[in-house]
Tab-separated table of C-alpha atoms in Angstrom:
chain	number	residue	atom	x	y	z
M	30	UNK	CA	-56.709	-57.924	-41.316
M	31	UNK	CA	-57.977	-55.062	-43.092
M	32	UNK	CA	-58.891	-54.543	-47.074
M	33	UNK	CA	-56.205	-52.330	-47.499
M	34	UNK	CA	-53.371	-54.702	-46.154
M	35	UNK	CA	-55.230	-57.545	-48.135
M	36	UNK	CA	-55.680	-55.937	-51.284
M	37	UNK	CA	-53.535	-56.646	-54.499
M	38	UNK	CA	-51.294	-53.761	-56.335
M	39	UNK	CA	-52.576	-50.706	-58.149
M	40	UNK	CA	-51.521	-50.204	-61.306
M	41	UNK	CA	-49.017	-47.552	-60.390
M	42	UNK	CA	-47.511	-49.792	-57.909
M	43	UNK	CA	-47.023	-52.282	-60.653
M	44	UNK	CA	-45.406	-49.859	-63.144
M	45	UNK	CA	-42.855	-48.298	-59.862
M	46	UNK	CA	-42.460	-52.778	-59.764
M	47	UNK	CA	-41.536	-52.717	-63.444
M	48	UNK	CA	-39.516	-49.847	-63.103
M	49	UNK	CA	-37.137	-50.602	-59.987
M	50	UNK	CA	-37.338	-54.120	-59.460
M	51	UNK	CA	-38.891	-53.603	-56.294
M	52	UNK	CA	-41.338	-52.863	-54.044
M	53	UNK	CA	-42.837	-51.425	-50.211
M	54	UNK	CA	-42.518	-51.536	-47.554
M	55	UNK	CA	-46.116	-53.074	-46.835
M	56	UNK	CA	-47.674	-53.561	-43.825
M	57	UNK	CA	-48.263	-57.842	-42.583
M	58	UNK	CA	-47.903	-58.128	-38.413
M	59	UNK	CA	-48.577	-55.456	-36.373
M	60	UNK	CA	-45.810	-53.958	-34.973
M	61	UNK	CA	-45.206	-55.412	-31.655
M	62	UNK	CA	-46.870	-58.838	-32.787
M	63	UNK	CA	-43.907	-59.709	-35.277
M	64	UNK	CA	-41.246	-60.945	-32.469
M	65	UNK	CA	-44.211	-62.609	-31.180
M	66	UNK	CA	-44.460	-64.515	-34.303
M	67	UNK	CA	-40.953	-65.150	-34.483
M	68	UNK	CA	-40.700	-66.185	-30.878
M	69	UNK	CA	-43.520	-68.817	-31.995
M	70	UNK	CA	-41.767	-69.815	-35.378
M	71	UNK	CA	-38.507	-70.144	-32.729
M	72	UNK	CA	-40.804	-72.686	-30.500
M	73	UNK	CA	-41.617	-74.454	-33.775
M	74	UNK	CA	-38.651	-75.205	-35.242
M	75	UNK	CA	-36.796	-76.278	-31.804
M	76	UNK	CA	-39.818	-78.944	-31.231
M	77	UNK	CA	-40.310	-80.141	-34.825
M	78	UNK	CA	-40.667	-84.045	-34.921
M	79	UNK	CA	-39.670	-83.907	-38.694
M	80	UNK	CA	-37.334	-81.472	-39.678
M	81	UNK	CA	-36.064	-80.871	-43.413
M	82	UNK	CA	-32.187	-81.224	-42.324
M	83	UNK	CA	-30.253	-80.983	-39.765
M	84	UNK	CA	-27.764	-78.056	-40.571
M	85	UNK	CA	-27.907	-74.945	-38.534
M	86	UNK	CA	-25.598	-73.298	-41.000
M	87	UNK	CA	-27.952	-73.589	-43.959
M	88	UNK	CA	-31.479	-72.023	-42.967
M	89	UNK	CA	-33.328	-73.189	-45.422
M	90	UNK	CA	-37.329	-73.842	-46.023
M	91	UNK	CA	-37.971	-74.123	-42.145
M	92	UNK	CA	-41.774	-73.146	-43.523
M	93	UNK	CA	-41.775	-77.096	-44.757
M	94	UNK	CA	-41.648	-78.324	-40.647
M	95	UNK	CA	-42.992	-75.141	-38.612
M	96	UNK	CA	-46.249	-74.555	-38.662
M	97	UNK	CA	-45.935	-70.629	-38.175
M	98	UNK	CA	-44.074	-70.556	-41.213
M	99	UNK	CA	-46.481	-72.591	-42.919
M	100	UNK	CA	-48.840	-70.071	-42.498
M	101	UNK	CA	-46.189	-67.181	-43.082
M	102	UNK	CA	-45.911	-68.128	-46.617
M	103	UNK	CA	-49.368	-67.942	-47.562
M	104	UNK	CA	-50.707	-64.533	-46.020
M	105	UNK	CA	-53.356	-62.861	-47.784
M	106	UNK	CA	-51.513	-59.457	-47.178
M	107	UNK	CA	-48.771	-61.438	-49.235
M	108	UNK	CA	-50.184	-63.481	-52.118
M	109	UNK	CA	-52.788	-60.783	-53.560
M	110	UNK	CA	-49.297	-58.557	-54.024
M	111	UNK	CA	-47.555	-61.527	-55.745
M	112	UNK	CA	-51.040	-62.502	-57.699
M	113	UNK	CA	-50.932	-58.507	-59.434
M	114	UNK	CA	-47.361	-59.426	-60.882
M	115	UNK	CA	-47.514	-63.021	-60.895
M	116	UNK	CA	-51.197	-64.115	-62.478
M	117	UNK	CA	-52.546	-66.617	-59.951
M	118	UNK	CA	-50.409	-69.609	-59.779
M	119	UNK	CA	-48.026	-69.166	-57.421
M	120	UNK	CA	-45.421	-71.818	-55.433
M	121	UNK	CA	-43.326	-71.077	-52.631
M	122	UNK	CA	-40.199	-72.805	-53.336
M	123	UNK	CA	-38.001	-71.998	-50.753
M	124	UNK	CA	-37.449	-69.595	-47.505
M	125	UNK	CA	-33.903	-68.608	-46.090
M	126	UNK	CA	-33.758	-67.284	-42.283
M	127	UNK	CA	-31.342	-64.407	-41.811
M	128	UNK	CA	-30.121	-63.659	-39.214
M	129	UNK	CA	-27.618	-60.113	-38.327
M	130	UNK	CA	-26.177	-60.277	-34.494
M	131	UNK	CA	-25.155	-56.846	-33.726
M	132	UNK	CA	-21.492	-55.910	-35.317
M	133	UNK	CA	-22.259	-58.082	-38.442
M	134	UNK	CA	-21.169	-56.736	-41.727
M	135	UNK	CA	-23.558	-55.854	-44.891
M	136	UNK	CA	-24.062	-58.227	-47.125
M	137	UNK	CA	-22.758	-57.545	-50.335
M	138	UNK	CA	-23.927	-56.464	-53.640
M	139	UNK	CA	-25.254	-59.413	-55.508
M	140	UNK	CA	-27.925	-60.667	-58.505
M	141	UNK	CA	-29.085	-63.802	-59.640
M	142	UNK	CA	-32.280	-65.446	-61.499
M	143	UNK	CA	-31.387	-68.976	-62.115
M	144	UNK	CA	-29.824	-69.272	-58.575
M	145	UNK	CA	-27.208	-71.851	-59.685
M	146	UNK	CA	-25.576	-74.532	-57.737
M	147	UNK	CA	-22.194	-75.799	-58.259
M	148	UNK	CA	-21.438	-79.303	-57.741
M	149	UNK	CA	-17.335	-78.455	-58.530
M	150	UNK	CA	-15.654	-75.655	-60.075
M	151	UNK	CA	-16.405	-76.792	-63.322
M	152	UNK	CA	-20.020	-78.315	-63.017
M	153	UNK	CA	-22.767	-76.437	-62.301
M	154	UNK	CA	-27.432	-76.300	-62.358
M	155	UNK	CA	-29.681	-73.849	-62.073
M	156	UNK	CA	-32.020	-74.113	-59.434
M	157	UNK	CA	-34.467	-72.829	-61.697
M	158	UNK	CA	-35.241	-73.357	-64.949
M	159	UNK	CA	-37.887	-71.547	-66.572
M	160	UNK	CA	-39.674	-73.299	-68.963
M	161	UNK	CA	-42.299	-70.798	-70.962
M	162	UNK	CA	-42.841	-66.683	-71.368
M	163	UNK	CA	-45.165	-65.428	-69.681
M	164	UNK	CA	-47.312	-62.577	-70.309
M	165	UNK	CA	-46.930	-61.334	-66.131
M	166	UNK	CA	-44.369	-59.334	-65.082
M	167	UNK	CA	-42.176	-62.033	-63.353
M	168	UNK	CA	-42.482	-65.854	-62.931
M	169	UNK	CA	-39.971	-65.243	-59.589
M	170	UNK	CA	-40.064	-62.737	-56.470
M	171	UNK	CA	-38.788	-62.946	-53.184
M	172	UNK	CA	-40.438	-61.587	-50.299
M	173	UNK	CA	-39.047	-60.314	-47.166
M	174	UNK	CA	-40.372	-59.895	-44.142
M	175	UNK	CA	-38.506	-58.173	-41.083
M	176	UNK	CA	-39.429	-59.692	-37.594
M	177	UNK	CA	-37.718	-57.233	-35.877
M	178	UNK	CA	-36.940	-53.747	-36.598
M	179	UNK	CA	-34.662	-53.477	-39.707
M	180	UNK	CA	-33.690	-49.504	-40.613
M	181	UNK	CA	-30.397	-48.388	-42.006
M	182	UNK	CA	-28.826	-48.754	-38.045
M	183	UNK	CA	-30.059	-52.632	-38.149
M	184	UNK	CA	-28.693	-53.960	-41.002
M	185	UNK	CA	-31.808	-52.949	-43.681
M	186	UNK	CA	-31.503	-54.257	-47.336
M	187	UNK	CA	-30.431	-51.932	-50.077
M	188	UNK	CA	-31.022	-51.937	-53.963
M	189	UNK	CA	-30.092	-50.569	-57.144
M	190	UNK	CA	-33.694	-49.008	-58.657
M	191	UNK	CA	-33.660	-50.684	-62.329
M	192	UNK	CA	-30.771	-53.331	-61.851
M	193	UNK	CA	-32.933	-55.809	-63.020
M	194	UNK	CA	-32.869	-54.548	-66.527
M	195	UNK	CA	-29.309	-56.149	-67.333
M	196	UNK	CA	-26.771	-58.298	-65.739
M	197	UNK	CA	-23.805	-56.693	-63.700
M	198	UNK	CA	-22.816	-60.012	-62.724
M	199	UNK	CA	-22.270	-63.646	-64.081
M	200	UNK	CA	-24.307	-66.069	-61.915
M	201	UNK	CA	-22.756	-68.913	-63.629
M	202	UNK	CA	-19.230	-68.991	-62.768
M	203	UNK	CA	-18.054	-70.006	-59.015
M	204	UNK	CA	-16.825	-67.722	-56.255
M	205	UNK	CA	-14.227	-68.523	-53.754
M	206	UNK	CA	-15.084	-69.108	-50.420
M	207	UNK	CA	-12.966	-67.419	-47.487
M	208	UNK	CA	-15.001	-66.137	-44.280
M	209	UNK	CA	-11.642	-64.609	-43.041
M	210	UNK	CA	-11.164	-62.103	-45.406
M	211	UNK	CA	-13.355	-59.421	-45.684
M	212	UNK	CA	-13.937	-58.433	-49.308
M	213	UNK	CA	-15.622	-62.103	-49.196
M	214	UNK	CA	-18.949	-59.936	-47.375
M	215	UNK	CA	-21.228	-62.567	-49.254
M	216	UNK	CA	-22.165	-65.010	-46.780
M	217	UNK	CA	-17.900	-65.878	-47.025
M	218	UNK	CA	-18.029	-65.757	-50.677
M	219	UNK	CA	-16.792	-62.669	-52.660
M	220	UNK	CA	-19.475	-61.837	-55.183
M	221	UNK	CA	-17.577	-59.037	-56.839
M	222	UNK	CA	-15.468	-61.865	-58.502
M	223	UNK	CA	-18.754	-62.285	-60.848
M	224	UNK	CA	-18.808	-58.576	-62.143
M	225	UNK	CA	-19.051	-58.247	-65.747
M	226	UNK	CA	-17.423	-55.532	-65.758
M	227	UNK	CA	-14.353	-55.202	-63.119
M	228	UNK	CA	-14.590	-51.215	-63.338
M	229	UNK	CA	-18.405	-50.568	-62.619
M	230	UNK	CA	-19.087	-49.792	-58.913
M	231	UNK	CA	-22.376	-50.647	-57.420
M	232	UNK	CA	-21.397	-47.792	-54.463
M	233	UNK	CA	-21.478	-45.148	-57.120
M	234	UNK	CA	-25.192	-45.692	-58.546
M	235	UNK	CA	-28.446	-44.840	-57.183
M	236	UNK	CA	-28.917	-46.688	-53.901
M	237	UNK	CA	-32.413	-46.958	-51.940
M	238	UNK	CA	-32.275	-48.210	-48.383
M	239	UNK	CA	-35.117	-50.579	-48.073
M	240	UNK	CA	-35.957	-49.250	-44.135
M	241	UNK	CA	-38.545	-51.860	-42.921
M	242	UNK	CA	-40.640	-51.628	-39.484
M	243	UNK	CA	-41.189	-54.833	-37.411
M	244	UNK	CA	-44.034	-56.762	-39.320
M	245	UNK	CA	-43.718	-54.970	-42.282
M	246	UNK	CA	-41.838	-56.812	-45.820
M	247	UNK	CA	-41.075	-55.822	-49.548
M	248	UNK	CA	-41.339	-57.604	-52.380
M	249	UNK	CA	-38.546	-57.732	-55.333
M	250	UNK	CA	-36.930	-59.856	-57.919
M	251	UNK	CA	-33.920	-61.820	-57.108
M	252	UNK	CA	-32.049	-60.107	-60.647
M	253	UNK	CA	-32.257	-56.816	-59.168
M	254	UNK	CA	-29.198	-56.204	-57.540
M	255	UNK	CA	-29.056	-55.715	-53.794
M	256	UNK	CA	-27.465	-56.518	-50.411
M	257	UNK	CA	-27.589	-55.363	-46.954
M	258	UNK	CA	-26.188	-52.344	-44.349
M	259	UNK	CA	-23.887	-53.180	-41.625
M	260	UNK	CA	-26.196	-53.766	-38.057
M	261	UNK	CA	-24.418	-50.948	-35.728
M	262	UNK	CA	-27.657	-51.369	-33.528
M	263	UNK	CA	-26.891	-53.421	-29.866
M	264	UNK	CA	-30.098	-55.883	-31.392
M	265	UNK	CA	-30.499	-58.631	-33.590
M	266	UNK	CA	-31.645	-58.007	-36.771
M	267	UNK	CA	-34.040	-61.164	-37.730
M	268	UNK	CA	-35.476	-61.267	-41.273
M	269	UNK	CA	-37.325	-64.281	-43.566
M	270	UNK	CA	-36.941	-64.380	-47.464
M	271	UNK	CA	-39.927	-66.614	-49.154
M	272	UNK	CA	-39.120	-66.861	-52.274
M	273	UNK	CA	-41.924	-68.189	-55.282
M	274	UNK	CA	-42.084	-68.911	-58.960
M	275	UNK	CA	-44.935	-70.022	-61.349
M	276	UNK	CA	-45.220	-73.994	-61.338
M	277	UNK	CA	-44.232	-73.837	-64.585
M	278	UNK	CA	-40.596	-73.345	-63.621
M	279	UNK	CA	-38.472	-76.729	-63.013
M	280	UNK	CA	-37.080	-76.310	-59.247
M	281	UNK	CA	-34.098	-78.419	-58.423
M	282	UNK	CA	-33.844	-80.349	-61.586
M	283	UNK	CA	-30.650	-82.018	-61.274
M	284	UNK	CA	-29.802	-81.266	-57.955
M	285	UNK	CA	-29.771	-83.015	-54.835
M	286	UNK	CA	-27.993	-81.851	-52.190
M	287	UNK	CA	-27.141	-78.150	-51.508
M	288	UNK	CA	-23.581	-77.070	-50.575
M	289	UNK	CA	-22.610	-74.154	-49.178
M	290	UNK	CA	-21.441	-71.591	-46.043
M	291	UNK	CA	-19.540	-74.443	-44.785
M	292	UNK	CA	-21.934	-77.113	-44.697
M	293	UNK	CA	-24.474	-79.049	-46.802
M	294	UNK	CA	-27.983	-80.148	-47.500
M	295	UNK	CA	-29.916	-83.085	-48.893
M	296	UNK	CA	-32.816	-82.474	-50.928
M	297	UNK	CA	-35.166	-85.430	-50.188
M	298	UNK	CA	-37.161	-83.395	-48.126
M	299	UNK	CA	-37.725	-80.421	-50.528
M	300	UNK	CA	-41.070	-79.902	-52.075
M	301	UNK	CA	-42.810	-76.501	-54.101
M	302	UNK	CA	-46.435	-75.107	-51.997
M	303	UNK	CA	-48.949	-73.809	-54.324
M	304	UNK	CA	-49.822	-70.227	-51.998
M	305	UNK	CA	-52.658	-69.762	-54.592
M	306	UNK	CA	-54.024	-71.072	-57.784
M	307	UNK	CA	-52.936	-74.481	-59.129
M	308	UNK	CA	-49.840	-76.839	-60.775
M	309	UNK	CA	-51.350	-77.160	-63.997
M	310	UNK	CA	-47.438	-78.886	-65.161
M	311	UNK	CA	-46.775	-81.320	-62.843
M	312	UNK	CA	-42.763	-80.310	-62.996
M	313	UNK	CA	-42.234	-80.314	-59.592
M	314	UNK	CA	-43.066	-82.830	-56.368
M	315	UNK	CA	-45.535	-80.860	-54.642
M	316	UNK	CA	-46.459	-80.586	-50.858
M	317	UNK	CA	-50.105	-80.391	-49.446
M	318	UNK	CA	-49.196	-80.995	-45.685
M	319	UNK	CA	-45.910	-79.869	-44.254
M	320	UNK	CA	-43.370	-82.114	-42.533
M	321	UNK	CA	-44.957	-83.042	-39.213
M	322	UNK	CA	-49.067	-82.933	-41.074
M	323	UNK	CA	-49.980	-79.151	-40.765
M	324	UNK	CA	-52.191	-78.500	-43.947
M	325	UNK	CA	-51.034	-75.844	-45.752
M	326	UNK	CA	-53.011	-72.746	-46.418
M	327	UNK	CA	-54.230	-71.584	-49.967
M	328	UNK	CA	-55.376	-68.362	-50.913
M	329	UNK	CA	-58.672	-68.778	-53.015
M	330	UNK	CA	-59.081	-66.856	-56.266
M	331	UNK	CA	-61.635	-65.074	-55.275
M	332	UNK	CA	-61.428	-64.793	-51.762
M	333	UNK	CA	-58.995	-65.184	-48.988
């Protein structure tokens, strides 16, 4: 892997971060190595002795049993990106598969920081709870990574440049869940029942279409609002989201099981992966090995 997909940020690329709430696309696989990957990552997850859970519905933190994954989450061409707006201790929390057959709707317009869990209408925890400031430009990003080609015709994600810098929508309160009707284009939830403000119109802002190449991935934070085209391609659209905070954040604090799309989740499994630096906080059960023994991999400080 060459310097130049290695390398961290320059300091214009961290001011356009600042800015928009986003970033890329950058170069990771090669082009046609990416569904090779994924074909791999497929192998791994089908064979796993140890899986996290057993939900098909719920494709969560597959990096924690497959060892492609395990690896995944820890590229160099990754973490030096995250290190330039992160500092150096970094923890991969949690990864989400997703998945767009062909004829699948967008996803829609959404934003969230705490990503809270409701345990009934009227009780609900943040999956995150950030515990200091930070002198960094984020303690959370997400990073995804297309496996297959994802343009405008595939299904590519979409943002609003600068979303980040207030809320359009209230995280906290529930959504109803109805996969038959179609304003519900949030994974069967409606999202637009959070808007702060019923008459502002996400369609009528500035909208960049985040086209990505097979291999390639962008980085942004979870508050900046975005969603996904329609796939009107004839080919599956196959994307990972690794998502990482400081260790200084509290991950699952009072939560235990995950409920959602249909289905649900226990948490025993779940553990944070230092990608680089160390837990200096000790906040958060921690994994060295995944699942089935595969050491994870750690960037060094200095090296990679």
């Amino acid at each position: 892997m060459s310097d130049t997909v290695t390398r961290g940020l320059t300091a214009e690329e961290v001011e356009s971060f600042k800015e928009n709430g986003f970033l890329g696309p950058f170069d990771l696989y090669a082009e046609d190595e990416a569904p090779l990957v994924w074909s791999q990552a497929m192998i791994d997850m089908v064979t796993s002795e140890n899986k996290p859970h057993d939900s098909t519905i719920i494709n969560y933190d597959r990096h924690l049993d497959c060892d492609t994954l395990s690896r995944h989450i820890a590229q160099p061409a990754i973490v030096h990106k995250l290190r330039s707006l992160m500092d150096d201790d970094i923890m991969c929390w949690k990864t989400h598969i997703f998945e767009k057959e062909p004829g699948d709707s967008g996803t829609g317009w959404h934003q969230v920081e705490a990503f809270t869990v409701f345990e009934s209408e009227d009780v609900s925890y943040p999956s995150l709870r950030y515990t200091e400031e930070t002198t960094a430009a984020t303690q959370e990003l997400t990073v995804w990574t297309a496996f297959s080609p994802a343009d405008k015709e595939h299904g590519c994600l979409r943002f609003l440049p600068g979303s980040h810098k207030q809320w359009y929508y209230d995280e906290t309160k529930p959504m109803s869940y109805n996969v038959e009707n179609k304003s519900h284009d949030f994974f069967g939830y409606d999202y637009a029942e959070l808007k702060l403000d019923k008459n502002w119109d996400p369609n009528k802002q500035e909208i960049v279409d985040m086209e990505l190449k097979a291999g390639q991935f962008v980085i942004f934070l979870a508050k900046c609002v975005h969603g996904s085209n329609p796939n009107i391609s004839s080919d599956k659209r196959v994307g990972l989201a690794s998502r990482y905070v400081s260790p200084s954040v509290r991950v699952y604090e009072h939560i235990n099981r995950l409920s959602g799309f249909g289905d649900a989740i226990d948490l025993d499994y779940h553990g944070g992966v230092m990608v680089s630096g160390e837990d200096k906080y000790g906040y958060n059960r921690m994994h060295e090995n995944n699942l089935n023994g595969f050491p994870f991999p750690k960037v060094e400080s200095n090296g990679r």
